[in-house]
PDB file of C-alpha atoms and ligand atoms in Angstrom:
ATOM      1  CA  MET A   1      12.140 -12.512 -10.735  1.00 86.00           C
ATOM      2  CA  ASN A   2       9.277 -12.939 -13.329  1.00 92.00           C
ATOM      3  CA  LEU A   3       6.033 -14.102 -12.816  1.00 97.00           C
ATOM      4  CA  GLU A   4       5.034 -17.199 -14.223  1.00 97.00           C
ATOM      5  CA  SER A   5       2.011 -16.690 -17.453  1.00 97.00           C
ATOM      6  CA  GLU A   6      -0.689 -18.258 -14.853  1.00 98.00           C
ATOM      7  CA  GLN A   7       0.226 -16.027 -11.896  1.00 98.00           C
ATOM      8  CA  LEU A   8       0.193 -13.516 -13.930  1.00 98.00           C
ATOM      9  CA  GLN A   9      -3.356 -14.530 -15.523  1.00 98.00           C
ATOM     10  CA  THR A  10      -4.628 -15.018 -11.699  1.00 98.00           C
ATOM     11  CA  TYR A  11      -3.270 -11.048 -11.101  1.00 98.00           C
ATOM     12  CA  GLN A  12      -5.374 -10.279 -13.855  1.00 98.00           C
ATOM     13  CA  ASP A  13      -8.425 -12.084 -13.039  1.00 98.00           C
ATOM     14  CA  GLN A  14      -8.264 -11.800  -9.142  1.00 98.00           C
ATOM     15  CA  GLY A  15      -7.069  -8.246  -9.096  1.00 98.00           C
ATOM     16  CA  TYR A  16      -4.306 -10.086  -6.312  1.00 98.00           C
ATOM     17  CA  LEU A  17      -1.344 -12.196  -6.764  1.00 98.00           C
ATOM     18  CA  LEU A  18       0.619 -13.661  -3.192  1.00 98.00           C
ATOM     19  CA  VAL A  19       3.474 -14.477  -3.987  1.00 98.00           C
ATOM     20  CA  GLU A  20       5.780 -15.903  -0.738  1.00 97.00           C
ATOM     21  CA  ASN A  21       9.296 -16.374   0.638  1.00 94.00           C
ATOM     22  CA  CYS A  22      10.694 -13.006  -2.045  1.00 97.00           C
ATOM     23  CA  PHE A  23      12.671 -11.661   1.567  1.00 96.00           C
ATOM     24  CA  SER A  24      14.913 -14.219   3.239  1.00 95.00           C
ATOM     25  CA  PRO A  25      14.282 -14.163   6.905  1.00 96.00           C
ATOM     26  CA  LYS A  26      17.755 -12.131   7.443  1.00 95.00           C
ATOM     27  CA  GLU A  27      16.560  -9.659   5.010  1.00 95.00           C
ATOM     28  CA  ILE A  28      13.071  -8.865   6.967  1.00 97.00           C
ATOM     29  CA  GLU A  29      15.428  -8.241  10.220  1.00 96.00           C
ATOM     30  CA  VAL A  30      17.362  -5.668   8.143  1.00 95.00           C
ATOM     31  CA  MET A  31      14.844  -4.145   7.503  1.00 97.00           C
ATOM     32  CA  LYS A  32      12.588  -4.123  11.107  1.00 97.00           C
ATOM     33  CA  ALA A  33      15.849  -3.347  12.906  1.00 97.00           C
ATOM     34  CA  GLU A  34      14.899   0.225  11.070  1.00 97.00           C
ATOM     35  CA  LEU A  35      11.613   0.721  12.127  1.00 98.00           C
ATOM     36  CA  PRO A  36      11.908   1.769  15.833  1.00 98.00           C
ATOM     37  CA  GLY A  37      14.057   4.607  14.723  1.00 97.00           C
ATOM     38  CA  ILE A  38      11.932   5.510  11.534  1.00 98.00           C
ATOM     39  CA  TYR A  39       8.837   5.630  13.642  1.00 97.00           C
ATOM     40  CA  ALA A  40      11.030   7.969  16.595  1.00 96.00           C
ATOM     41  CA  GLU A  41      11.853  10.499  13.594  1.00 94.00           C
ATOM     42  CA  GLY A  42       9.838  13.776  13.453  1.00 89.00           C
ATOM     43  CA  LYS A  43       9.352  13.286   9.723  1.00 93.00           C
ATOM     44  CA  PRO A  44       6.432  14.987   7.600  1.00 91.00           C
ATOM     45  CA  GLY A  45       5.055  11.652   6.383  1.00 95.00           C
ATOM     46  CA  LYS A  46       4.645  10.254  10.176  1.00 95.00           C
ATOM     47  CA  ILE A  47       0.597   9.808  10.679  1.00 94.00           C
ATOM     48  CA  THR A  48      -0.506   8.762  14.182  1.00 93.00           C
ATOM     49  CA  GLU A  49      -4.025   7.433  15.054  1.00 93.00           C
ATOM     50  CA  LYS A  50      -6.551   8.937  16.698  1.00 89.00           C
ATOM     51  CA  ASP A  51      -4.987   9.042  19.660  1.00 92.00           C
ATOM     52  CA  GLY A  52      -2.300  11.097  18.440  1.00 91.00           C
ATOM     53  CA  THR A  53       0.887   9.099  19.387  1.00 94.00           C
ATOM     54  CA  THR A  54       0.125   5.232  18.628  1.00 96.00           C
ATOM     55  CA  ILE A  55       2.208   5.367  14.556  1.00 97.00           C
ATOM     56  CA  ARG A  56      -0.750   4.228  12.166  1.00 96.00           C
ATOM     57  CA  ALA A  57       2.010   4.956   8.831  1.00 97.00           C
ATOM     58  CA  ILE A  58       4.835   6.321   7.697  1.00 98.00           C
ATOM     59  CA  TYR A  59       4.932   8.216   4.259  1.00 97.00           C
ATOM     60  CA  GLY A  60       7.692   8.746   1.802  1.00 98.00           C
ATOM     61  CA  ALA A  61      10.481   6.714   4.337  1.00 98.00           C
ATOM     62  CA  HIS A  62      11.870   5.286   0.694  1.00 97.00           C
ATOM     63  CA  THR A  63      13.720   8.897   0.383  1.00 97.00           C
ATOM     64  CA  TYR A  64      15.685   9.280   3.283  1.00 97.00           C
ATOM     65  CA  ASN A  65      15.971   5.641   4.716  1.00 96.00           C
ATOM     66  CA  PRO A  66      18.184   3.429   2.703  1.00 95.00           C
ATOM     67  CA  VAL A  67      17.463   0.227   3.352  1.00 96.00           C
ATOM     68  CA  PHE A  68      13.870   1.190   2.623  1.00 97.00           C
ATOM     69  CA  GLU A  69      15.482   2.765  -0.755  1.00 96.00           C
ATOM     70  CA  CYS A  70      17.082  -0.581  -1.822  1.00 95.00           C
ATOM     71  CA  LEU A  71      13.558  -2.260  -0.964  1.00 97.00           C
ATOM     72  CA  SER A  72      11.469   0.184  -3.368  1.00 97.00           C
ATOM     73  CA  LYS A  73      14.193  -0.787  -6.497  1.00 96.00           C
ATOM     74  CA  GLN A  74      14.375  -4.652  -6.097  1.00 96.00           C
ATOM     75  CA  ALA A  75      13.918  -6.230  -8.922  1.00 96.00           C
ATOM     76  CA  ARG A  76      11.855  -9.121  -6.576  1.00 96.00           C
ATOM     77  CA  ILE A  77       9.249  -6.384  -6.983  1.00 98.00           C
ATOM     78  CA  ILE A  78      10.174  -4.563  -9.621  1.00 98.00           C
ATOM     79  CA  GLU A  79      10.210  -6.991 -12.570  1.00 97.00           C
ATOM     80  CA  PRO A  80       6.627  -8.316 -11.726  1.00 98.00           C
ATOM     81  CA  ILE A  81       5.288  -5.053 -11.619  1.00 98.00           C
ATOM     82  CA  GLN A  82       7.066  -4.260 -14.849  1.00 98.00           C
ATOM     83  CA  GLN A  83       5.661  -7.363 -16.136  1.00 98.00           C
ATOM     84  CA  ILE A  84       1.698  -6.771 -14.898  1.00 98.00           C
ATOM     85  CA  LEU A  85       2.292  -2.418 -16.317  1.00 98.00           C
ATOM     86  CA  GLY A  86       4.119  -3.781 -19.908  1.00 98.00           C
ATOM     87  CA  SER A  87       6.758  -0.687 -18.949  1.00 98.00           C
ATOM     88  CA  SER A  88       9.337   1.027 -16.652  1.00 98.00           C
ATOM     89  CA  VAL A  89       8.331   2.697 -13.319  1.00 98.00           C
ATOM     90  CA  TYR A  90       8.779   4.800 -10.847  1.00 98.00           C
ATOM     91  CA  VAL A  91       7.427   5.077  -6.962  1.00 98.00           C
ATOM     92  CA  HIS A  92       5.068   7.030  -6.751  1.00 98.00           C
ATOM     93  CA  GLN A  93       4.425   6.297  -3.044  1.00 98.00           C
ATOM     94  CA  PHE A  94       5.923   4.212  -0.506  1.00 98.00           C
ATOM     95  CA  HIS A  95       4.392   3.486   3.054  1.00 98.00           C
ATOM     96  CA  ILE A  96       5.350   1.901   6.043  1.00 98.00           C
ATOM     97  CA  ASN A  97       2.032   1.209   7.801  1.00 98.00           C
ATOM     98  CA  ALA A  98       2.801   0.061  11.132  1.00 98.00           C
ATOM     99  CA  LYS A  99      -0.772  -1.461  12.510  1.00 98.00           C
ATOM    100  CA  ARG A 100       0.328  -1.595  16.146  1.00 98.00           C
ATOM    101  CA  ALA A 101      -0.374  -4.673  18.672  1.00 98.00           C
ATOM    102  CA  LEU A 102      -4.032  -3.274  20.276  1.00 97.00           C
ATOM    103  CA  THR A 103      -4.037   0.251  18.784  1.00 96.00           C
ATOM    104  CA  GLY A 104      -3.748  -0.154  14.726  1.00 96.00           C
ATOM    105  CA  ASP A 105      -6.948   1.002  13.413  1.00 95.00           C
ATOM    106  CA  VAL A 106      -8.932  -0.250  10.041  1.00 94.00           C
ATOM    107  CA  TYR A 107      -8.872   0.318   6.381  1.00 94.00           C
ATOM    108  CA  LEU A 108     -11.970   1.020   5.935  1.00 92.00           C
ATOM    109  CA  TRP A 109     -12.980  -0.835   2.123  1.00 95.00           C
ATOM    110  CA  HIS A 110     -11.075   1.367  -0.478  1.00 94.00           C
ATOM    111  CA  GLN A 111      -9.702   1.491  -4.039  1.00 96.00           C
ATOM    112  CA  ASP A 112      -6.323   2.701  -3.601  1.00 96.00           C
ATOM    113  CA  TYR A 113      -6.363   4.824  -7.582  1.00 96.00           C
ATOM    114  CA  ALA A 114      -9.779   6.354  -6.349  1.00 93.00           C
ATOM    115  CA  TYR A 115      -6.665   8.457  -4.105  1.00 91.00           C
ATOM    116  CA  HIS A 116      -4.282   8.294  -7.201  1.00 95.00           C
ATOM    117  CA  LEU A 117      -6.929   9.260  -9.891  1.00 94.00           C
ATOM    118  CA  LYS A 118      -8.979  12.356  -7.926  1.00 89.00           C
ATOM    119  CA  GLU A 119      -5.725  13.794  -5.426  1.00 89.00           C
ATOM    120  CA  ASP A 120      -3.253  12.389  -7.872  1.00 94.00           C
ATOM    121  CA  SER A 121      -4.086  13.283 -11.625  1.00 95.00           C
ATOM    122  CA  ILE A 122      -2.818   9.783 -12.394  1.00 97.00           C
ATOM    123  CA  PRO A 123      -4.941   9.671 -15.465  1.00 97.00           C
ATOM    124  CA  THR A 124      -5.558   5.260 -15.896  1.00 97.00           C
ATOM    125  CA  PRO A 125      -5.080   2.554 -13.346  1.00 98.00           C
ATOM    126  CA  ARG A 126      -1.756   1.634 -15.001  1.00 98.00           C
ATOM    127  CA  VAL A 127      -0.329   0.974 -11.656  1.00 98.00           C
ATOM    128  CA  GLY A 128       0.773  -1.976  -9.469  1.00 98.00           C
ATOM    129  CA  ILE A 129       1.140  -2.308  -5.805  1.00 98.00           C
ATOM    130  CA  ALA A 130       3.123  -4.358  -4.059  1.00 98.00           C
ATOM    131  CA  ILE A 131       2.649  -5.326  -0.484  1.00 98.00           C
ATOM    132  CA  VAL A 132       5.545  -6.275   1.372  1.00 98.00           C
ATOM    133  CA  PHE A 133       5.172  -8.141   5.032  1.00 98.00           C
ATOM    134  CA  LEU A 134       7.016  -7.183   7.219  1.00 98.00           C
ATOM    135  CA  ASP A 135       5.818  -9.749   9.670  1.00 98.00           C
ATOM    136  CA  GLU A 136       3.649 -12.675   9.167  1.00 98.00           C
ATOM    137  CA  VAL A 137       0.111 -11.920   7.995  1.00 98.00           C
ATOM    138  CA  HIS A 138      -2.235 -14.763   9.486  1.00 98.00           C
ATOM    139  CA  GLU A 139      -6.472 -14.528  10.720  1.00 98.00           C
ATOM    140  CA  PHE A 140      -5.736 -13.127  13.864  1.00 98.00           C
ATOM    141  CA  ASN A 141      -3.257  -9.955  12.812  1.00 98.00           C
ATOM    142  CA  SER A 142      -5.887  -8.026  10.890  1.00 97.00           C
ATOM    143  CA  PRO A 143      -4.955  -9.299   7.550  1.00 98.00           C
ATOM    144  CA  LEU A 144      -5.651  -7.517   4.475  1.00 98.00           C
ATOM    145  CA  MET A 145      -9.179  -8.793   3.170  1.00 98.00           C
ATOM    146  CA  VAL A 146      -9.286  -8.289  -0.743  1.00 98.00           C
ATOM    147  CA  ILE A 147     -12.859  -8.692  -2.898  1.00 98.00           C
ATOM    148  CA  PRO A 148     -11.346 -10.328  -5.475  1.00 98.00           C
ATOM    149  CA  GLY A 149     -12.422 -10.067  -9.141  1.00 98.00           C
ATOM    150  CA  SER A 150     -13.619  -6.360  -8.074  1.00 98.00           C
ATOM    151  CA  HIS A 151     -11.173  -4.261 -10.019  1.00 98.00           C
ATOM    152  CA  GLN A 152     -13.411  -5.738 -13.146  1.00 97.00           C
ATOM    153  CA  GLU A 153     -15.927  -3.024 -12.378  1.00 95.00           C
ATOM    154  CA  GLY A 154     -13.108  -0.081 -12.701  1.00 95.00           C
ATOM    155  CA  LEU A 155     -13.326   3.042  -9.676  1.00 93.00           C
ATOM    156  CA  ILE A 156     -16.571   2.419  -8.253  1.00 88.00           C
ATOM    157  CA  ALA A 157     -15.655   4.675  -4.971  1.00 63.00           C
ATOM    158  CA  GLU A 158     -17.646   7.733  -4.933  1.00 55.00           C
ATOM    159  CA  LYS A 159     -16.550  11.200  -2.495  1.00 46.00           C
ATOM    160  CA  SER A 160     -18.416  10.225   0.853  1.00 45.00           C
ATOM    161  CA  ASP A 161     -19.915  12.561   2.970  1.00 43.00           C
ATOM    162  CA  ARG A 162     -18.073  11.499   6.124  1.00 43.00           C
ATOM    163  CA  LYS A 163     -17.641  14.124   8.282  1.00 43.00           C
ATOM    164  CA  GLN A 164     -13.565  14.068   9.315  1.00 39.00           C
ATOM    165  CA  HIS A 165     -13.180  12.560  12.555  1.00 37.00           C
ATOM    166  CA  GLU A 166     -12.615  15.382  15.310  1.00 36.00           C
ATOM    167  CA  THR A 167      -9.961  14.256  17.002  1.00 35.00           C
ATOM    168  CA  TYR A 168      -7.231  14.463  13.945  1.00 39.00           C
ATOM    169  CA  GLN A 169      -4.566  16.321  14.281  1.00 43.00           C
ATOM    170  CA  GLY A 170      -4.654  19.252  11.652  1.00 47.00           C
ATOM    171  CA  TYR A 171      -7.122  19.457   8.641  1.00 43.00           C
ATOM    172  CA  ASP A 172      -5.556  19.713   5.407  1.00 56.00           C
ATOM    173  CA  SER A 173      -7.161  17.702   2.745  1.00 61.00           C
ATOM    174  CA  TRP A 174      -4.733  15.791   2.393  1.00 67.00           C
ATOM    175  CA  ILE A 175      -4.771  14.506   6.303  1.00 67.00           C
ATOM    176  CA  ALA A 176      -7.594  12.262   5.724  1.00 65.00           C
ATOM    177  CA  ASN A 177      -7.847  10.133   3.272  1.00 67.00           C
ATOM    178  CA  VAL A 178      -4.453   8.640   5.788  1.00 71.00           C
ATOM    179  CA  THR A 179      -6.123   8.152   8.393  1.00 69.00           C
ATOM    180  CA  SER A 180      -8.774   5.657   9.600  1.00 68.00           C
ATOM    181  CA  ASN A 181     -11.549   8.034   8.254  1.00 67.00           C
ATOM    182  CA  ILE A 182     -10.724   8.162   4.661  1.00 72.00           C
ATOM    183  CA  ASN A 183     -12.539  10.028   2.270  1.00 72.00           C
ATOM    184  CA  TYR A 184     -13.010   7.275  -0.560  1.00 83.00           C
ATOM    185  CA  ALA A 185     -14.614   4.277   1.790  1.00 87.00           C
ATOM    186  CA  VAL A 186     -16.512   2.081  -0.605  1.00 92.00           C
ATOM    187  CA  ASP A 187     -20.115   2.146   0.535  1.00 91.00           C
ATOM    188  CA  GLU A 188     -22.529  -0.292   2.433  1.00 92.00           C
ATOM    189  CA  PRO A 189     -24.899  -1.259  -0.488  1.00 94.00           C
ATOM    190  CA  THR A 190     -22.060  -1.377  -3.189  1.00 94.00           C
ATOM    191  CA  LEU A 191     -20.068  -3.541  -0.544  1.00 94.00           C
ATOM    192  CA  LYS A 192     -22.944  -6.040  -0.296  1.00 96.00           C
ATOM    193  CA  ARG A 193     -23.030  -6.757  -3.828  1.00 96.00           C
ATOM    194  CA  LEU A 194     -19.754  -6.932  -4.615  1.00 97.00           C
ATOM    195  CA  THR A 195     -19.136  -9.631  -1.532  1.00 98.00           C
ATOM    196  CA  LYS A 196     -22.061 -11.100  -2.977  1.00 98.00           C
ATOM    197  CA  LYS A 197     -20.757 -11.805  -6.407  1.00 98.00           C
ATOM    198  CA  TYR A 198     -16.849 -12.449  -5.819  1.00 98.00           C
ATOM    199  CA  GLY A 199     -16.917 -13.025  -2.038  1.00 98.00           C
ATOM    200  CA  THR A 200     -13.587 -11.986   0.104  1.00 98.00           C
ATOM    201  CA  VAL A 201     -10.314 -13.393   0.545  1.00 98.00           C
ATOM    202  CA  ALA A 202      -7.572 -12.377   3.220  1.00 98.00           C
ATOM    203  CA  PRO A 203      -4.701 -13.438   1.537  1.00 98.00           C
ATOM    204  CA  LYS A 204      -2.340 -14.899   4.502  1.00 98.00           C
ATOM    205  CA  GLY A 205       1.570 -15.572   4.118  1.00 98.00           C
ATOM    206  CA  SER A 206       5.467 -15.075   5.965  1.00 98.00           C
ATOM    207  CA  ALA A 207       7.074 -12.177   6.842  1.00 98.00           C
ATOM    208  CA  GLY A 208       8.987 -12.093   3.456  1.00 98.00           C
ATOM    209  CA  SER A 209       5.933 -11.970   1.043  1.00 98.00           C
ATOM    210  CA  ILE A 210       4.726  -9.747  -1.391  1.00 98.00           C
ATOM    211  CA  LEU A 211       1.069  -9.014  -1.947  1.00 98.00           C
ATOM    212  CA  PHE A 212       0.575  -7.853  -6.183  1.00 98.00           C
ATOM    213  CA  LEU A 213      -2.541  -5.381  -5.861  1.00 98.00           C
ATOM    214  CA  HIS A 214      -4.361  -4.429  -8.505  1.00 98.00           C
ATOM    215  CA  PRO A 215      -5.268  -0.855  -7.829  1.00 98.00           C
ATOM    216  CA  ASN A 216      -9.298  -0.657  -8.660  1.00 97.00           C
ATOM    217  CA  CYS A 217      -9.420  -3.842  -6.125  1.00 98.00           C
ATOM    218  CA  VAL A 218     -11.405  -3.165  -3.006  1.00 97.00           C
ATOM    219  CA  HIS A 219      -9.830  -3.995  -0.114  1.00 97.00           C
ATOM    220  CA  GLY A 220      -9.249  -2.819   4.008  1.00 97.00           C
ATOM    221  CA  SER A 221      -8.326  -4.354   6.716  1.00 97.00           C
ATOM    222  CA  THR A 222     -10.155  -4.105  10.438  1.00 97.00           C
ATOM    223  CA  ALA A 223      -8.021  -2.868  13.802  1.00 97.00           C
ATOM    224  CA  ASN A 224      -5.630  -4.929  15.192  1.00 98.00           C
ATOM    225  CA  ILE A 225      -6.554  -6.829  18.289  1.00 98.00           C
ATOM    226  CA  TYR A 226      -3.608  -9.299  18.524  1.00 98.00           C
ATOM    227  CA  PRO A 227      -0.960  -8.318  21.356  1.00 98.00           C
ATOM    228  CA  PHE A 228       1.811  -7.655  18.240  1.00 98.00           C
ATOM    229  CA  ASP A 229       2.404  -5.393  15.478  1.00 98.00           C
ATOM    230  CA  ARG A 230       1.676  -6.656  12.201  1.00 98.00           C
ATOM    231  CA  ALA A 231       3.594  -4.517   9.535  1.00 98.00           C
ATOM    232  CA  VAL A 232       3.509  -3.851   5.869  1.00 98.00           C
ATOM    233  CA  VAL A 233       5.406  -2.116   3.315  1.00 98.00           C
ATOM    234  CA  VAL A 234       2.837  -0.315   0.631  1.00 98.00           C
ATOM    235  CA  ILE A 235       4.690   0.414  -2.285  1.00 98.00           C
ATOM    236  CA  VAL A 236       2.400   2.205  -4.816  1.00 98.00           C
ATOM    237  CA  TYR A 237       4.443   2.037  -8.362  1.00 98.00           C
ATOM    238  CA  ASN A 238       3.225   3.944 -11.380  1.00 98.00           C
ATOM    239  CA  SER A 239       4.019   3.008 -15.794  1.00 98.00           C
ATOM    240  CA  ILE A 240       6.253   5.858 -17.033  1.00 98.00           C
ATOM    241  CA  GLU A 241       3.605   6.560 -19.479  1.00 98.00           C
ATOM    242  CA  ASN A 242       1.401   7.058 -17.156  1.00 98.00           C
ATOM    243  CA  ILE A 243       2.697  10.213 -15.635  1.00 98.00           C
ATOM    244  CA  PRO A 244      -0.043  12.557 -13.419  1.00 97.00           C
ATOM    245  CA  LEU A 245      -1.340  15.586 -15.160  1.00 97.00           C
ATOM    246  CA  PRO A 246      -0.326  18.802 -13.639  1.00 93.00           C
ATOM    247  CA  MET A 247      -2.299  19.928 -10.813  1.00 90.00           C
ATOM    248  CA  GLU A 248      -2.781  23.085  -9.030  1.00 87.00           C
ATOM    249  CA  LYS A 249      -2.134  21.787  -5.362  1.00 85.00           C
ATOM    250  CA  PRO A 250      -0.426  18.581  -5.772  1.00 90.00           C
ATOM    251  CA  ARG A 251      -0.143  16.595  -2.517  1.00 91.00           C
ATOM    252  CA  PRO A 252       2.665  16.571  -0.394  1.00 93.00           C
ATOM    253  CA  ASP A 253       5.499  15.106  -1.557  1.00 95.00           C
ATOM    254  CA  PHE A 254       5.795  12.156   0.380  1.00 95.00           C
ATOM    255  CA  LEU A 255       2.020  11.567  -0.660  1.00 95.00           C
ATOM    256  CA  ALA A 256       2.443  12.025  -4.300  1.00 96.00           C
ATOM    257  CA  SER A 257       6.456  11.858  -5.438  1.00 97.00           C
ATOM    258  CA  PRO A 258       7.488  14.629  -7.979  1.00 96.00           C
ATOM    259  CA  ASN A 259      10.069  12.210  -8.997  1.00 96.00           C
ATOM    260  CA  HIS A 260       9.229  10.137 -12.134  1.00 98.00           C
ATOM    261  CA  THR A 261      13.021   8.958 -13.204  1.00 97.00           C
ATOM    262  CA  ALA A 262      12.179   5.128 -14.190  1.00 98.00           C
ATOM    263  CA  ILE A 263      14.098   2.976 -11.919  1.00 97.00           C
ATOM    264  CA  GLU A 264      17.180   0.682 -12.784  1.00 95.00           C
ATOM    265  CA  PRO A 265      16.177  -2.877 -10.808  1.00 95.00           C
ATOM    266  CA  LEU A 266      18.587  -4.067  -7.702  1.00 93.00           C
ATOM    267  CA  SER A 267      19.219  -7.543  -8.414  1.00 89.00           C
ATOM    268  CA  GLY A 268      21.574  -9.602  -5.586  1.00 76.00           C
ATOM    269  CA  ASP A 269      21.424 -10.009  -1.885  1.00 75.00           C
ATOM    270  CA  ALA A 270      22.142  -5.503  -1.597  1.00 75.00           C
ATOM    271  CA  PHE A 271      20.063  -5.807   1.996  1.00 75.00           C
ATOM    272  CA  LEU A 272      22.553  -8.039   3.238  1.00 75.00           C
ATOM    273  CA  ALA A 273      26.059  -6.982   1.632  1.00 76.00           C
ATOM    274  CA  ASN A 274      25.335  -3.967   3.025  1.00 67.00           C
ATOM    275  CA  LYS A 275      24.828  -2.602  -0.335  1.00 59.00           C
ATOM    276  CA  TYR A 276      22.732   0.761   0.538  1.00 59.00           C
TER     277      TYR A 276
HETATM  278  O1  LIG B 301      -2.216  -2.086   5.818  1.00 67.38           O
HETATM  279  C1  LIG B 301      -3.202  -2.380   5.904  1.00 67.38           C
HETATM  280  O2  LIG B 301      -4.174  -3.359   6.805  1.00 67.38           O
HETATM  281  C2  LIG B 301      -4.087  -1.746   5.070  1.00 67.38           C
HETATM  282  C3  LIG B 301      -3.215  -0.912   3.791  1.00 67.38           C
HETATM  283  C4  LIG B 301      -4.312  -0.030   3.083  1.00 67.38           C
HETATM  284  O3  LIG B 301      -5.528  -0.868   2.389  1.00 67.38           O
HETATM  285  C5  LIG B 301      -4.098   0.707   2.249  1.00 67.38           C
HETATM  286  O4  LIG B 301      -2.636   0.990   2.273  1.00 67.38           O
HETATM  287  O5  LIG B 301      -4.147   1.056   0.975  1.00 67.38           O
END
């Protein structure tokens, strides 16, 4: 799937692009059927909400689940990302955001590149994010909100002095950035300024849509008070020409993949043909 030049222009100007109907209902069904098993597993990339039991996110499932590995290599995602970044790419990070019914917590306003620069030493924002909707996203189920055009300001989020939430599991330094109490939230005066200047949008679409997001585009979402889950898969691709600089203490592999091998995009009906 290649993007039209107007779509590429929208992405460049707005910092995001929604493409609907990229995956069929049947393909989404195959992916969603994997979720209960993955949520039940005790893998290290499993992150809970403050209550310690509700699944917030699962990191790195593409490394052990064949369906999600297949998703991470889909030409429908990789080809647009390659167009955007102008090179081959690899998966730097892969996570399923569960946004559970009534309990899925807030994602404070942030820029993803803050993490990938400050925590992972990725030298430039030559990173492309693809968010695959596993459920329909509508106005009631905590859609991701985006400040369109905010990526044009570059990296603005600074590390805040917010205290770690005391009820969270563990206190490893990487934990805070995957909970609802992130370190690199954009501060209030900046948010007011950006919102006045650019406005806010909440891209909505059916399950199977892909939201492409620039890593410097400010975004966030509220808690999910809708009585059904709103799950998405967030895949962070990095250009193979933008490999992270060596670090003394890199984040765990499920947050920052050490495998920088370029992906060969998979075309066709792999999900439905059980070819994963
Ligand atoms: O799934 C959401 O609501 C927010 C996701 C997000 O902001 C992120 O993963 O960076």
